[in-house]
Coordinates of C-alpha atoms and ligand atoms in Angstrom, one line a residue:
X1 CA 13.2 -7.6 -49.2
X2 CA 15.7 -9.9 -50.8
X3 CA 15.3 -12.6 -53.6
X4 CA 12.0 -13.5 -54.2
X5 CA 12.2 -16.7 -56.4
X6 CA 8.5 -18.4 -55.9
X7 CA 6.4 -18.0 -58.7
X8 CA 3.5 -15.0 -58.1
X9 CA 0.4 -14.9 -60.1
X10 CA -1.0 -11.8 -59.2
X11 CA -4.0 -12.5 -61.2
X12 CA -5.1 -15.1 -58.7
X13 CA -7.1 -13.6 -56.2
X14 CA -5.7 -15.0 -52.9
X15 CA -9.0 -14.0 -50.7
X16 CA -11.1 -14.8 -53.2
X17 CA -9.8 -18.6 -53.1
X18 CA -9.8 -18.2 -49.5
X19 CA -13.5 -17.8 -49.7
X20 CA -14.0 -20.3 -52.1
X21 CA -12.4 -23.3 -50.8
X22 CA -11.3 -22.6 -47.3
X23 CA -13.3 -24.3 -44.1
X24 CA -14.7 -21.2 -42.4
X25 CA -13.4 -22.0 -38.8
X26 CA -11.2 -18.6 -38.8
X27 CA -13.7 -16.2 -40.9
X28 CA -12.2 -13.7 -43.1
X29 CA -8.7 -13.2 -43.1
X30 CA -7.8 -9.9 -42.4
X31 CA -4.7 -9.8 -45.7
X32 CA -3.4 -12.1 -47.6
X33 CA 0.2 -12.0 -47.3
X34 CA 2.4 -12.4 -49.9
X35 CA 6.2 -12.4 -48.2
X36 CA 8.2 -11.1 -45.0
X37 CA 11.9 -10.2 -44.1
X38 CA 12.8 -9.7 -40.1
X39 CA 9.8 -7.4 -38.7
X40 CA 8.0 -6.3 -42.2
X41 CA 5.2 -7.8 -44.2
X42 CA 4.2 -7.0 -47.6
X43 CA 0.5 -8.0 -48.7
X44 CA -0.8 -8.7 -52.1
X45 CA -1.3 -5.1 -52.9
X46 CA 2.2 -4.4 -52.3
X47 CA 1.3 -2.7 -49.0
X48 CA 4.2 -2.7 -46.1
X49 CA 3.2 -3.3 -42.6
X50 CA 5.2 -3.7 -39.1
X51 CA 4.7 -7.2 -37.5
X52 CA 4.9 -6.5 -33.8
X53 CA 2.6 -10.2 -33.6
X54 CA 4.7 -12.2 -35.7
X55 CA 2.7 -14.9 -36.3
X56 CA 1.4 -15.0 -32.5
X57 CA 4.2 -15.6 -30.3
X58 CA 6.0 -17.9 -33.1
X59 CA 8.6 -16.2 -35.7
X60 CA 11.0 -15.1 -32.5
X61 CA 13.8 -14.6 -34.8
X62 CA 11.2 -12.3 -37.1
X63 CA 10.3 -13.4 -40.6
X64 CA 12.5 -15.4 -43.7
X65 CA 15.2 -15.4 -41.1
X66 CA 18.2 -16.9 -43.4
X67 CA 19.8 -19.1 -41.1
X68 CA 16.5 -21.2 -40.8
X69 CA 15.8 -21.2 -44.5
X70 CA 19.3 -22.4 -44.7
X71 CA 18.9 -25.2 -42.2
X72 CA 15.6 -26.0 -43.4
X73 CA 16.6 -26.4 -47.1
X74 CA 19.7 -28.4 -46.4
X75 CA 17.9 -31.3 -43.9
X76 CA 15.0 -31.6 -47.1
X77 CA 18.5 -32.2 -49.0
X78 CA 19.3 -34.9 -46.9
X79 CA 16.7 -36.5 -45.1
X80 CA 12.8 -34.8 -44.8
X81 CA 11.1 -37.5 -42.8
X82 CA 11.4 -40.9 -41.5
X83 CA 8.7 -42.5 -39.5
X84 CA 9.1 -43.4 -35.4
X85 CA 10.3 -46.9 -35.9
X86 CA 13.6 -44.8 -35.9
X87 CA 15.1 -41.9 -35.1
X88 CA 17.4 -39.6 -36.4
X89 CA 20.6 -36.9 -35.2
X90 CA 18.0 -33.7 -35.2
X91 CA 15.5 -35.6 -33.0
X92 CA 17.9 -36.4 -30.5
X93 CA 20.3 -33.7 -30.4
X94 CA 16.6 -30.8 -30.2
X95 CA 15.7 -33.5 -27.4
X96 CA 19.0 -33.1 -25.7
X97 CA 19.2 -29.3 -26.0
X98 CA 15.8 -28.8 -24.6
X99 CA 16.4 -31.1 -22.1
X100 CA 19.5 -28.8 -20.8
X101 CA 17.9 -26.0 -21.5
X102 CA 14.1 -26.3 -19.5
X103 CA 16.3 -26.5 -16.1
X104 CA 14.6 -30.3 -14.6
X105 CA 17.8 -31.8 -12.7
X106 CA 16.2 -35.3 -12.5
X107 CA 15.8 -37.1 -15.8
X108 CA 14.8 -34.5 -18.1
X109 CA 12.5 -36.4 -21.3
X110 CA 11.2 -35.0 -24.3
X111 CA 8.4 -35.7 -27.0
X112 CA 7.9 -33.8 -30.0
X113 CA 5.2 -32.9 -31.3
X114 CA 3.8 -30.7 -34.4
X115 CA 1.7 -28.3 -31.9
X116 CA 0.9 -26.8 -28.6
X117 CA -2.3 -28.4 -28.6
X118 CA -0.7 -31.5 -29.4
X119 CA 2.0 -31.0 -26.7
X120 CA -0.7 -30.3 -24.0
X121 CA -2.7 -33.4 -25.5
X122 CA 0.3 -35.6 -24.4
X123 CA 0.7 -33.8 -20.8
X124 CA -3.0 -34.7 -20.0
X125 CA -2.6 -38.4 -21.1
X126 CA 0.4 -38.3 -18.6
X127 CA -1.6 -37.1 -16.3
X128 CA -4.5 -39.5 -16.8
X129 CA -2.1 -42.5 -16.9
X130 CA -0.5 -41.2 -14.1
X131 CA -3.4 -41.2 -11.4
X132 CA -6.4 -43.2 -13.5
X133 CA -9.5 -41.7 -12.8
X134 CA -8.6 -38.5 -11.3
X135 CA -9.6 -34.8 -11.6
X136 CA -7.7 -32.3 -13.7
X137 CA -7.8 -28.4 -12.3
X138 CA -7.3 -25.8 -14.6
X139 CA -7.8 -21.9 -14.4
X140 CA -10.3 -19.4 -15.2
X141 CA -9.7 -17.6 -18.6
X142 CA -7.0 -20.6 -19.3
X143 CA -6.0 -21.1 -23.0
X144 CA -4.5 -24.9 -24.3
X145 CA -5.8 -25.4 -27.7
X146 CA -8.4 -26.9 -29.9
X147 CA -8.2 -30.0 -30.0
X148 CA -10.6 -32.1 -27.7
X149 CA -8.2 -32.7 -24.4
X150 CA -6.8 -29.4 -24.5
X151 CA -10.2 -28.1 -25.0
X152 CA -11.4 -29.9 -22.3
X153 CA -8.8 -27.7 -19.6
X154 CA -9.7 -24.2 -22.0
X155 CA -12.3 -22.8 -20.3
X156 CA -13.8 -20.0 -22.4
X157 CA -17.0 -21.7 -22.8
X158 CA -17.9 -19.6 -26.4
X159 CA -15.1 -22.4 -27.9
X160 CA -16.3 -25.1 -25.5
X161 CA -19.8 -25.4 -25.9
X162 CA -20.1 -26.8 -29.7
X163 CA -18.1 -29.7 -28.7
X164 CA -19.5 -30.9 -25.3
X165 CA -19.3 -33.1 -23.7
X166 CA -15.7 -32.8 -23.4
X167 CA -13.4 -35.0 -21.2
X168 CA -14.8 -35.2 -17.9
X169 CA -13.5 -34.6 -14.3
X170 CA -11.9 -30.9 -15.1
X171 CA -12.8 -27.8 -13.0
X172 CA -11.8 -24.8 -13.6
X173 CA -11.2 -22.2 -10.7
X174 CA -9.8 -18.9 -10.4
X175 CA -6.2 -18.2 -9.6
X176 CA -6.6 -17.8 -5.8
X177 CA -4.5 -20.1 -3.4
X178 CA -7.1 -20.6 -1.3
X179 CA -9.5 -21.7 -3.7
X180 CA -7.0 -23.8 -4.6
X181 CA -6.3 -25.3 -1.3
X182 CA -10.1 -26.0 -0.9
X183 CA -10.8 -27.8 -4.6
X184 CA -7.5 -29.8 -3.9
X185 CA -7.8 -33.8 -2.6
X186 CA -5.8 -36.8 -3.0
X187 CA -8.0 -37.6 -6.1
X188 CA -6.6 -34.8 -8.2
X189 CA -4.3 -36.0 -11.0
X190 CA -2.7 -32.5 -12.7
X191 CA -2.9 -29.1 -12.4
X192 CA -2.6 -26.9 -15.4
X193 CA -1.6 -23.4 -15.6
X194 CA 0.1 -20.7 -17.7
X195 CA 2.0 -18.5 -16.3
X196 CA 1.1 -15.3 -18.3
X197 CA -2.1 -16.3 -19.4
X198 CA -1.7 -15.0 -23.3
X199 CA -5.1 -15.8 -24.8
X200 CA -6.8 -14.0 -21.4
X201 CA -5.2 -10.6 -22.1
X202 CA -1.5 -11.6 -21.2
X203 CA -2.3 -11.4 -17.5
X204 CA 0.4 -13.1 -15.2
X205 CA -0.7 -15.3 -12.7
X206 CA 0.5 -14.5 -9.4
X207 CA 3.3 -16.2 -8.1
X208 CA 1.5 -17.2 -4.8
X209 CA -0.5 -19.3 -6.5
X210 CA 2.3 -21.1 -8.7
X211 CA 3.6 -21.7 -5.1
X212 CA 0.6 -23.5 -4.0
X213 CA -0.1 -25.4 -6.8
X214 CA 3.3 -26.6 -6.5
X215 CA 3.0 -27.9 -3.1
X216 CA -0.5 -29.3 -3.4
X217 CA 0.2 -31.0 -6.1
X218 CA 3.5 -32.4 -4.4
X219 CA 1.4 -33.1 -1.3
X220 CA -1.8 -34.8 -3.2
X221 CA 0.8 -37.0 -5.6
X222 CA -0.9 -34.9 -8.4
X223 CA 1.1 -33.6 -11.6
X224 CA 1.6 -29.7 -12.0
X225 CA 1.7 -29.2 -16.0
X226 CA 2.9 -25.9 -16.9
X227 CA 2.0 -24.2 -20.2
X228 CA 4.5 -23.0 -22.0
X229 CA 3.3 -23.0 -25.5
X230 CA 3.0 -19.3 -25.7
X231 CA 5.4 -17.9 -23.1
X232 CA 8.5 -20.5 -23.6
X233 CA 11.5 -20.1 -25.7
X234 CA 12.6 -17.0 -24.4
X235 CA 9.3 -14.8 -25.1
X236 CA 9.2 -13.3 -21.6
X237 CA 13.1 -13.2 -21.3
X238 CA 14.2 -16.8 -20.0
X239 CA 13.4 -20.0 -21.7
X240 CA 10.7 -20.8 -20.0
X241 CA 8.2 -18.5 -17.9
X242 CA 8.3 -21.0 -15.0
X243 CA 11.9 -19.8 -14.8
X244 CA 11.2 -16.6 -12.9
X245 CA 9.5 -18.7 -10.1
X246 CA 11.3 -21.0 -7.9
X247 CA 9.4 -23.8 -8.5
X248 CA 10.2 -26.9 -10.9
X249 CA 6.9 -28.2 -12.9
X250 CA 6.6 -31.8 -13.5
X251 CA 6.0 -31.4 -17.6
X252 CA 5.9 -28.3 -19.2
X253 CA 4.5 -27.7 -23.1
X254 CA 6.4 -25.8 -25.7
X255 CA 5.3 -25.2 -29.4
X256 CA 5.3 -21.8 -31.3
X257 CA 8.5 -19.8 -30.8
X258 CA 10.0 -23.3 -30.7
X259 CA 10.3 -23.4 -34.6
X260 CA 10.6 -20.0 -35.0
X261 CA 7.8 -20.2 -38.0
X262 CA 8.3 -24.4 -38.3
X263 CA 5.5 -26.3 -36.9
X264 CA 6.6 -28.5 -33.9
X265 CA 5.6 -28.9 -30.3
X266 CA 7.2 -30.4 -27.1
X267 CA 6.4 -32.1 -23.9
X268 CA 9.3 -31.8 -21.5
X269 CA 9.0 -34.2 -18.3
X270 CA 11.2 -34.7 -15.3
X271 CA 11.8 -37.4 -12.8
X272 CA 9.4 -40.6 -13.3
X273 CA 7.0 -38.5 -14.9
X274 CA 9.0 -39.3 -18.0
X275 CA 8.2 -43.2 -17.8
X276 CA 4.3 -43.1 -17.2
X277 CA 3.8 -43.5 -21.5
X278 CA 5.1 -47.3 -22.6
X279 CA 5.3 -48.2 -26.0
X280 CA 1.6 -48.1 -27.6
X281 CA 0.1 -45.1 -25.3
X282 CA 0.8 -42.5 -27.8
X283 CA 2.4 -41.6 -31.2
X284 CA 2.8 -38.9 -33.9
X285 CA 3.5 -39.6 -37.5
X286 CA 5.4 -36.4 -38.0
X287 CA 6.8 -35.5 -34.3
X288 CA 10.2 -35.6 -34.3
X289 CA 10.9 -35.2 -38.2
X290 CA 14.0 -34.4 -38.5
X291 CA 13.1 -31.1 -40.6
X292 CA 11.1 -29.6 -37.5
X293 CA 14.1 -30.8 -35.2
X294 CA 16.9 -29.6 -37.0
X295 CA 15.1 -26.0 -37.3
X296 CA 14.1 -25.8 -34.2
X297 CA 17.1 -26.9 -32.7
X298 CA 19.1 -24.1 -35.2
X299 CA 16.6 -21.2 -33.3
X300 CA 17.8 -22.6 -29.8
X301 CA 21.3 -22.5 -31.4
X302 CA 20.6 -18.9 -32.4
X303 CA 18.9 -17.4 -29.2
X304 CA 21.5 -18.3 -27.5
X305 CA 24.4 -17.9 -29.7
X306 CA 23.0 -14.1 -30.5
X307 CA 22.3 -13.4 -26.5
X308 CA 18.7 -13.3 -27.5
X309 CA 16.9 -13.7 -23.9
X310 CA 18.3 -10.8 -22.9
X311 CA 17.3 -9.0 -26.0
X312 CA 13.5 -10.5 -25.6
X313 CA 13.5 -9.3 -21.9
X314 CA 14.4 -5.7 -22.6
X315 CA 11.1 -5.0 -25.3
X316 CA 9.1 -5.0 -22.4
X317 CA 10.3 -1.9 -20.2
X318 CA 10.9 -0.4 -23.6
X319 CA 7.8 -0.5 -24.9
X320 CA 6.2 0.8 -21.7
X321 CA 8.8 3.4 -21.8
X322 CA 7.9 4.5 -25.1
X323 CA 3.9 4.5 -24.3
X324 CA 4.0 6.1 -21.1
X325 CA 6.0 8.8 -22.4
X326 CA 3.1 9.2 -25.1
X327 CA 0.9 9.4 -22.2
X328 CA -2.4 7.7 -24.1
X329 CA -4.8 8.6 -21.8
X330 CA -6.8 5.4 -23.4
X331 CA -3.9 3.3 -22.1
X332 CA -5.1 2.1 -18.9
X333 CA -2.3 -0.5 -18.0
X334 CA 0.6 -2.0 -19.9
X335 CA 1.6 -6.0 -18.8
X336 CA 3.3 -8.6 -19.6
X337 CA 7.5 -9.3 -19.7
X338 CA 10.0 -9.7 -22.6
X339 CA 8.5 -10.3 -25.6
X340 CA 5.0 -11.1 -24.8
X341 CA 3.2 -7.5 -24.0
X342 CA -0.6 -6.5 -23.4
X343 CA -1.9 -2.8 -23.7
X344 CA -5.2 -2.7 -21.7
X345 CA -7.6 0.3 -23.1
X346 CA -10.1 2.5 -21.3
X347 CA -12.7 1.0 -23.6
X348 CA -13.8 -2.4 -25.4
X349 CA -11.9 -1.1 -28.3
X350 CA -9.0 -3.7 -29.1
X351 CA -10.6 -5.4 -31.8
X352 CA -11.5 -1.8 -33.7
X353 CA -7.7 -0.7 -32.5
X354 CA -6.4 -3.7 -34.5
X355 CA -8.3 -3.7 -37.6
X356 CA -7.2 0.4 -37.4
X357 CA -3.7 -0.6 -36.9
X358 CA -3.4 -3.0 -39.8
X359 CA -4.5 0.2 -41.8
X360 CA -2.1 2.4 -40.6
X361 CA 0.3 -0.6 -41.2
X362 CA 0.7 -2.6 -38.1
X363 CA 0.3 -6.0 -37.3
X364 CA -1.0 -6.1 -33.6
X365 CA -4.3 -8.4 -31.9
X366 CA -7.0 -7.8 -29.8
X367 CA -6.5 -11.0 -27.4
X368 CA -9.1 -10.1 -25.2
X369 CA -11.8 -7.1 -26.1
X370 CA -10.3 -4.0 -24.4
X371 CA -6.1 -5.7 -24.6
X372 CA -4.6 -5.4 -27.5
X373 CA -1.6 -7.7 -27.7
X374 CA 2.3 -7.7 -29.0
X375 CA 4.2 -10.1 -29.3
X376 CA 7.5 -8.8 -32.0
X377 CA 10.6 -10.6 -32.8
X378 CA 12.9 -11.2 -30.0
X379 CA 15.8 -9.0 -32.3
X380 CA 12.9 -6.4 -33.4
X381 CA 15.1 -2.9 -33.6
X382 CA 14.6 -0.3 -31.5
X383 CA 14.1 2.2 -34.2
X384 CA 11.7 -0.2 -36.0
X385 CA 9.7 -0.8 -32.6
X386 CA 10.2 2.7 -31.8
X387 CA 8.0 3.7 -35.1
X388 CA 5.4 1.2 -34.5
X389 CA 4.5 2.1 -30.6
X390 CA 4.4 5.7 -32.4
X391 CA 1.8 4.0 -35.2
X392 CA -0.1 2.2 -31.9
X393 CA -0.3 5.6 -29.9
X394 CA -2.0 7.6 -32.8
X395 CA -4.0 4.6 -34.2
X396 CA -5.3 4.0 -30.1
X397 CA -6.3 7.8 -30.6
X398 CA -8.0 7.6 -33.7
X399 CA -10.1 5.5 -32.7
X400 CA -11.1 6.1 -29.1
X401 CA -10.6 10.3 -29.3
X402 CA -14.1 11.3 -31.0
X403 CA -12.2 14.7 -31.4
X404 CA -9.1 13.1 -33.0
X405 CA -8.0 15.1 -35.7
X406 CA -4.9 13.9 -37.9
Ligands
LIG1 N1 -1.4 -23.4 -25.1 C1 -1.2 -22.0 -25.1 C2 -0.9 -21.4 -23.8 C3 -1.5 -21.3 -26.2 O1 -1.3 -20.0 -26.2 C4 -1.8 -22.0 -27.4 C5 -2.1 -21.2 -28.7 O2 -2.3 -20.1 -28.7 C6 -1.9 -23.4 -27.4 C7 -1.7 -24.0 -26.2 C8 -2.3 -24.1 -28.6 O3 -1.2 -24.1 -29.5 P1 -1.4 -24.5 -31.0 O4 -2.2 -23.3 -31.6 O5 0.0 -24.6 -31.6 O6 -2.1 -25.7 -31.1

């Protein structure tokens, strides 16, 4: 797995520390991983494992990819940070490329950020700015992060409920145009909406509805924020999900593959959308740091240098190629598109599937209880996907075939 020059003390006990002195937010961690190349991870013990999740949705171009260490090392050479009282070639040239690259004709603008939760926290102060006052509508099952605002539009109401009240004026309603149609009035300010909802169990949302939302919004001067944290960057085989539709958002959010394992986050606006925030309605220390920008703007240069969305779109029919010719009759349904894919089960199993997986050597997650979720390397090789679906198929046995027998 190449050179290896930080410094391991295998005497300290990683989980151990983890236990120790760690805030307990995530629970146990599952391994503690000591390094990666491409699609393989090796833990403390030495063991190997696939990564078909890759960090969630984030290492596109797999682990240690050189080309980013490369990048990464020479910007800390030359300049690391410099606060937002100035600005520097990475910022603006990542601002630029997104800006061609997310498809708005009218005055494409960009803020960086260091997350997706951070990215959506600057859509819904648009939003607010935008129409003072008004009600945000987000979706059933919706996922946009942690922190309070996003929270606020994340409805799953197990993360919700510690931290209420949250930020008022939000309702949440299920993907159905007509519902939509009927919550809609002039005193809506932004709609919010994923188009593969990733957390939910990757389930697209049906393109009806991205229709309608598109128009109400349009017709009710309201703001339609599109979610790309998850699905942008070429995970579902185009830069951004939205893409597929033929409608245009007013902001979209990026973050994870964005970096491709570098922390940053983006809010992409068009038209006037882009000049609700003046100076003093919102800042970052570290968004825009030249170190994020110059990586992520090196993973742009590579997906498209390397013909990478096309390589992202095919892992979907390939891995439902592979697992319906395996014909797991605990598969009950296999979604998604490019690189983002969720494998529904006959049973509540995912979570047992995944901690069987990791034994067998694959990196996989239950997103939802009965879907267990991939979401590999854009450049993953077929022979190296090829034996993990084969290490998913008997591990999704195993567990669900009482009379499995090795
Ligand atoms: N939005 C979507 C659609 C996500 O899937 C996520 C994370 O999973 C977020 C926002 C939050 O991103 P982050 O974890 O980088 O804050």
């Amino acid at each position: 797995m190449g050179n290896y020059s930080i410094d391991e003390d295998y005497e300290f006990d990683v989980l151990k520390g983890y236990d120790e002195y760690y805030l307990k937010n995530f629970g146990t961690p599952k391994l503690a991983i000591t390094r990666a190349k491409g699609s393989k991870v090796i833990d403390f013990d030495g063991k190997e494992y696939i990564d078909l999740l890759q960090g969630i949705a984030v290492n596109c171009l797999g682990h240690s990819n050189p080309e980013l260490a490369q990048i990464i090392a020479a910007q800390a050479n030359s300049l690391a940070h410099v606060s937002n009282f100035f600005t520097t070639k990475p910022q603006v040239q990542l601002a630029k490329k997104l800006a061609q690259i997310v498809g708005f004709e009218h005055n494409p603008r960009v803020l960086l950020t260091n997350s997706g939760t951070e990215a959506v926290e600057g859509a819904l102060k648009i939003a607010k700015k935008h129409k003072p006052h008004g009600r945000i509508i987000a979706l059933d099952h919706s996922f946009h992060g942690r922190t309070l605002g996003a929270l606020s539009v994340t409805s799953k109401e197990k993360y919700r409920k510690p931290f209420s009240p949250l930020i008022p004026d939000i309702e949440f309603i299920e993907p159905n145009a007509n519902r939509l149609r009927d919550a809609f009035s002039d005193n809506v300010s932004a709609v919010i909406l994923e188009v593969i909802q990733g957390e939910a169990g990757v389930v697209p949302i049906d393109a009806d509805f991205i229709k309608a939302a598109r128009k109400l919004t349009q017709k009710h001067g309201a703001l339609l924020i599109i979610d790309e944290v998850q699905t942008g960057i070429g995970r579902t085989g185009k830069w951004f999900a939205y893409q597929h539709t033929d409608i245009v958002p007013d902001i979209i959010t990026s973050a994870k593959s964005l970096g491709g394992g570098f922390p940053i986050g983006a809010v992409i606006t068009t038209g006037t959308t882009g000049d609700v925030l003046v100076p003093g309605d919102h800042g970052t220390t570290f968004g825009g740091n030249p170190l994020a920008a110059a990586t992520a703007l090196k993973v742009l240069q590579i997906i498209e240098r390397d013909n990478l969305l096309s390589q992202s779109a095919q892992n979907f029919p390939f891995v439902k190629e592979i697992l319906e010719n395996h014909q797991n009759p605990y598969v009950k349904e296999i979604r998604g598109q490019g690189s983002l894919i969720g494998i529904e089960l006959t049973s509540q199993s995912a979570a047992q599937v995944a901690d069987k997986a990791l034994e067998n050597g694959l990196i996989v997650n239950a997103c939802n209880p009965s879907t267990i979720r991939l979401a590999p390397a854009y450049n993953i090789g077929i022979i190296e996907l090829r034996s993990a679906l084969i290490v998913l198929d008997r591990t999704i046995r195993q567990v669900l075939d009482l009379n499995y027998e090795d």
